[in-house]
PDB file of C-alpha atoms in Angstrom:
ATOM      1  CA  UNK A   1      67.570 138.066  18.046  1.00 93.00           C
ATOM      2  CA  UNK A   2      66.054 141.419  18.339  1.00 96.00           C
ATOM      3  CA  UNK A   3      62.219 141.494  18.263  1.00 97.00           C
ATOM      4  CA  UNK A   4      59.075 143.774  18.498  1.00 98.00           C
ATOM      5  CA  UNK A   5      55.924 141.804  18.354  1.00 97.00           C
ATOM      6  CA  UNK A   6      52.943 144.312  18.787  1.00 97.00           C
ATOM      7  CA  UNK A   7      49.093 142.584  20.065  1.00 97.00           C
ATOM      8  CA  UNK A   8      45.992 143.583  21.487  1.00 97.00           C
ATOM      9  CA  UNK A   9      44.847 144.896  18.204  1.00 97.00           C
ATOM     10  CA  UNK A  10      41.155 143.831  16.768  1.00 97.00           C
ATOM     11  CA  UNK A  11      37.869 144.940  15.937  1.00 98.00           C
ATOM     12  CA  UNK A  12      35.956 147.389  17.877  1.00 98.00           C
ATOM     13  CA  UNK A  13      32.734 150.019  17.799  1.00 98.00           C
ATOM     14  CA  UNK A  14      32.961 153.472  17.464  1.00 98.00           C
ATOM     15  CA  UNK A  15      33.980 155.236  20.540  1.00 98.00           C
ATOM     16  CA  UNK A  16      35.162 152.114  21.811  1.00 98.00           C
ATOM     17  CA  UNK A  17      38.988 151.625  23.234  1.00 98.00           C
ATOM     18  CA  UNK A  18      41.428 149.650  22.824  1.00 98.00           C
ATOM     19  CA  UNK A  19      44.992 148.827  24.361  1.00 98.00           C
ATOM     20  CA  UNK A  20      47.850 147.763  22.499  1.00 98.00           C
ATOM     21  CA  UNK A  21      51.731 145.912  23.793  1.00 98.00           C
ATOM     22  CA  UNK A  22      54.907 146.441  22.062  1.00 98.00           C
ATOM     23  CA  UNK A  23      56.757 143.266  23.707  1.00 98.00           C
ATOM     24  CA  UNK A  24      60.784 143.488  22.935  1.00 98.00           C
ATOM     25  CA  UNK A  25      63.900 141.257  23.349  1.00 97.00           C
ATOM     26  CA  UNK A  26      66.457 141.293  21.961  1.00 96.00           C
ATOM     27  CA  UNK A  27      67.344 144.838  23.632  1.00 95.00           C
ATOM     28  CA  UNK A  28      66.954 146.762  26.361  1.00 95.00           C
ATOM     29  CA  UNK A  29      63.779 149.791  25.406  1.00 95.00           C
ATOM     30  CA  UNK A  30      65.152 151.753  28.681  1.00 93.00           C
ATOM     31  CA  UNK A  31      67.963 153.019  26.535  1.00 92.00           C
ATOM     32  CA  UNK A  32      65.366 153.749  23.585  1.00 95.00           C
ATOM     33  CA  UNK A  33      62.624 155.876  22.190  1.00 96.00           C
ATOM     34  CA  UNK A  34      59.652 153.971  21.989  1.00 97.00           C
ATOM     35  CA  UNK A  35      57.447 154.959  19.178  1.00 97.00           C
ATOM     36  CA  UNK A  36      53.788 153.689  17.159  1.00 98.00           C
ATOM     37  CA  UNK A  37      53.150 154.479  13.633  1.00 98.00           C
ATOM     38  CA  UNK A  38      49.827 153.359  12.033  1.00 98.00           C
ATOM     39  CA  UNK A  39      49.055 152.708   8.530  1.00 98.00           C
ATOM     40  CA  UNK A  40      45.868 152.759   6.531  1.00 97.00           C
ATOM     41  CA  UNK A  41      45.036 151.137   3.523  1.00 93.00           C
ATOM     42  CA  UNK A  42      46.211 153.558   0.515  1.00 95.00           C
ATOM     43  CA  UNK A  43      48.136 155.597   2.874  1.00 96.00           C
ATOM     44  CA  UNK A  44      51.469 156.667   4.018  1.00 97.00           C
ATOM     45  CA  UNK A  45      52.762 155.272   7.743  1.00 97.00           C
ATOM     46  CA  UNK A  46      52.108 157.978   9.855  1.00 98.00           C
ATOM     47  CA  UNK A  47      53.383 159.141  12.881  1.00 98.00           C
ATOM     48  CA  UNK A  48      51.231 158.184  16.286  1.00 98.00           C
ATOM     49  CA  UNK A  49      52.910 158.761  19.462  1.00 98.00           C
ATOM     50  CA  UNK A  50      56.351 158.478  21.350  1.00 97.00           C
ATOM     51  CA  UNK A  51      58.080 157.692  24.347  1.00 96.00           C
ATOM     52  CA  UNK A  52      61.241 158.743  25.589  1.00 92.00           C
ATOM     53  CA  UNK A  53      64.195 157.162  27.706  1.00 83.00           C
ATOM     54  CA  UNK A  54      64.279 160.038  29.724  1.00 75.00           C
ATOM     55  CA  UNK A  55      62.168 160.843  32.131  1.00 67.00           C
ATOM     56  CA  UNK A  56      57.825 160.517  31.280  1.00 79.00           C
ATOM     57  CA  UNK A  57      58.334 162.265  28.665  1.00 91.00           C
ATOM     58  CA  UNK A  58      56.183 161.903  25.567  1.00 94.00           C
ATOM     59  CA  UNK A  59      54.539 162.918  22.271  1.00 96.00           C
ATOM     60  CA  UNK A  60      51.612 162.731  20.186  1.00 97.00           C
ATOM     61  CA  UNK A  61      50.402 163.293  16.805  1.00 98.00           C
ATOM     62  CA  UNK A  62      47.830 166.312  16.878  1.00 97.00           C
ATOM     63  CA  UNK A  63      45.347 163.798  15.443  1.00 97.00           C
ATOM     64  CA  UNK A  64      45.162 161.412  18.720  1.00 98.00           C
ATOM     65  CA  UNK A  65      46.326 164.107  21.235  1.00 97.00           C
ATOM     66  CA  UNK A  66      43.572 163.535  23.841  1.00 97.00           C
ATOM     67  CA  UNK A  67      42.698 159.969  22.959  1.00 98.00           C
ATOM     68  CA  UNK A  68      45.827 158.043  22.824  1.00 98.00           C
ATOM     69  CA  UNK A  69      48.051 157.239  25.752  1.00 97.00           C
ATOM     70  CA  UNK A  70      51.684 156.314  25.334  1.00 97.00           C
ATOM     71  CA  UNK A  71      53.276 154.156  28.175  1.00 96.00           C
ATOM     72  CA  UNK A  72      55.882 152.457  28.757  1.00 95.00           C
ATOM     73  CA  UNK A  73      57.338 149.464  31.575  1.00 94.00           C
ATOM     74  CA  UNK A  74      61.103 149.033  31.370  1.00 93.00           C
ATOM     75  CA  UNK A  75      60.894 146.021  33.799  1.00 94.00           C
ATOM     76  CA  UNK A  76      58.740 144.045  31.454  1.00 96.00           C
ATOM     77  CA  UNK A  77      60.688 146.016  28.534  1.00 97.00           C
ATOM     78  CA  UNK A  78      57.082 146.310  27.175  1.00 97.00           C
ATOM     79  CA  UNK A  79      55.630 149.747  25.274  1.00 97.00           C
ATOM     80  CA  UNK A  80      52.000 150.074  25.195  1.00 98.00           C
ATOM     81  CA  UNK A  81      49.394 152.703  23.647  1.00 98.00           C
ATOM     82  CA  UNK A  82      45.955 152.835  25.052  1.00 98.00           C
ATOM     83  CA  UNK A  83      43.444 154.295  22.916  1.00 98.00           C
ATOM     84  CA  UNK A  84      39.998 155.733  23.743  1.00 98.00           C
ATOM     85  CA  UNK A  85      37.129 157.391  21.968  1.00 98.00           C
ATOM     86  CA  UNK A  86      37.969 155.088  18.819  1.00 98.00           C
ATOM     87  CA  UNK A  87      36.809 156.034  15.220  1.00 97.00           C
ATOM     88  CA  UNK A  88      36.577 154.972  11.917  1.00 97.00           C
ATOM     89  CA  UNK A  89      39.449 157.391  11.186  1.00 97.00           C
ATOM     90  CA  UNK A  90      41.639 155.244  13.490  1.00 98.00           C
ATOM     91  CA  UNK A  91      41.316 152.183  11.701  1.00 98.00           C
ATOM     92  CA  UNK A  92      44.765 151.187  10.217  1.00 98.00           C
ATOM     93  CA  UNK A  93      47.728 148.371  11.388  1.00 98.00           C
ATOM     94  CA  UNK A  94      49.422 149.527  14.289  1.00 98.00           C
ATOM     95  CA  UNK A  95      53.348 149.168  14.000  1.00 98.00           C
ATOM     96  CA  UNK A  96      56.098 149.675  16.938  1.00 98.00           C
ATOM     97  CA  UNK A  97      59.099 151.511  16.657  1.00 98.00           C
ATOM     98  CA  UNK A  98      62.129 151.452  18.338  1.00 97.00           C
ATOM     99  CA  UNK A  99      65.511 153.733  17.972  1.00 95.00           C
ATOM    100  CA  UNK A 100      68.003 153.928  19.795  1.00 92.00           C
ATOM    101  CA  UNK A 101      67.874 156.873  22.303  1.00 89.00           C
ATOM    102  CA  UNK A 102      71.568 158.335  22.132  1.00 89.00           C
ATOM    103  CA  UNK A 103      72.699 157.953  19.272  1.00 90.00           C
ATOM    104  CA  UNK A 104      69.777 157.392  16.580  1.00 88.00           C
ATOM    105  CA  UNK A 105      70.619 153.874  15.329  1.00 90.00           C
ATOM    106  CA  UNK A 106      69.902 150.999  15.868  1.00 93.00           C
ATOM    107  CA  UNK A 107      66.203 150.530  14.941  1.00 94.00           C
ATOM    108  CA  UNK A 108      63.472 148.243  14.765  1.00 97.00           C
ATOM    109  CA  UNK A 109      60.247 147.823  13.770  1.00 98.00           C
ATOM    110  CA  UNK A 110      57.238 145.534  14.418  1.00 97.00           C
ATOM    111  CA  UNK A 111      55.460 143.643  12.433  1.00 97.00           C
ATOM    112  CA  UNK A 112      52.002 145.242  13.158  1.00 97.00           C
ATOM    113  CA  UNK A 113      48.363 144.549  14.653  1.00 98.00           C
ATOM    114  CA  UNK A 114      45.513 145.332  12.886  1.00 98.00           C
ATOM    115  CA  UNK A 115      42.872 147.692  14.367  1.00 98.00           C
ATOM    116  CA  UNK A 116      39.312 147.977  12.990  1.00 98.00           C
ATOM    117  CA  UNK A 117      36.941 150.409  14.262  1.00 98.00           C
ATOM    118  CA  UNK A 118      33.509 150.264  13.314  1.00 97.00           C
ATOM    119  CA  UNK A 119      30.283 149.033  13.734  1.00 95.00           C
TER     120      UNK A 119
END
């Protein structure tokens, strides 16, 4: 049974930091993009950062560029985001995303953790 179950998630100050897991089974995320999406209340999902199969390569939205820090450990097939210099702004529940690397599809999602940021 495929799985993404996200933690680390919670409340923290302004400024604060924070470092979330992506745990999956089910599948193998060395052959897969490894993604986070965040959504506010009211709001679309947006985009957050990415990681790809190949080689260190990742991506971030322009809004976390700086702050958030998109890893990844194949041998624990485990996707992580750490996130520094918190703000309100930030606040929203954190999904995972994964998609196949090749060819697109499959993909999963998560079923979220919940970060608050304020004081």
């Amino acid at each position: 049974q495929v799985q993404l179950v996200e933690s680390g998630g919670g409340l923290v100050q302004p400024g604060g930091s924070l470092r979330l897991s992506c745990a999956a089974s089910g599948f193998t995320i060395k052959d897969y993009a490894m993604s986070w999406y965040r959504q506010a209340p009211g709001k679309e999902r947006e985009y957050v950062a990415s990681s790809f199969s190949t080689g260190p390569i990742t991506k971030y939205a322009d809004s976390v560029k700086g702050r958030f820090t998109v890893s990844r450990d194949n041998g624990a097939n485990t996707v992580y985001l750490q996130m520094i210099s918190l703000s309100p702004e930030d606040s929203a529940v954190y999904y995972c995303y994964a998609q196949d690397a090749v060819r697109g599809w499959p993909d999963y999602w998560g079923q979220g953790t919940q970060v608050t940021v304020s004081s």
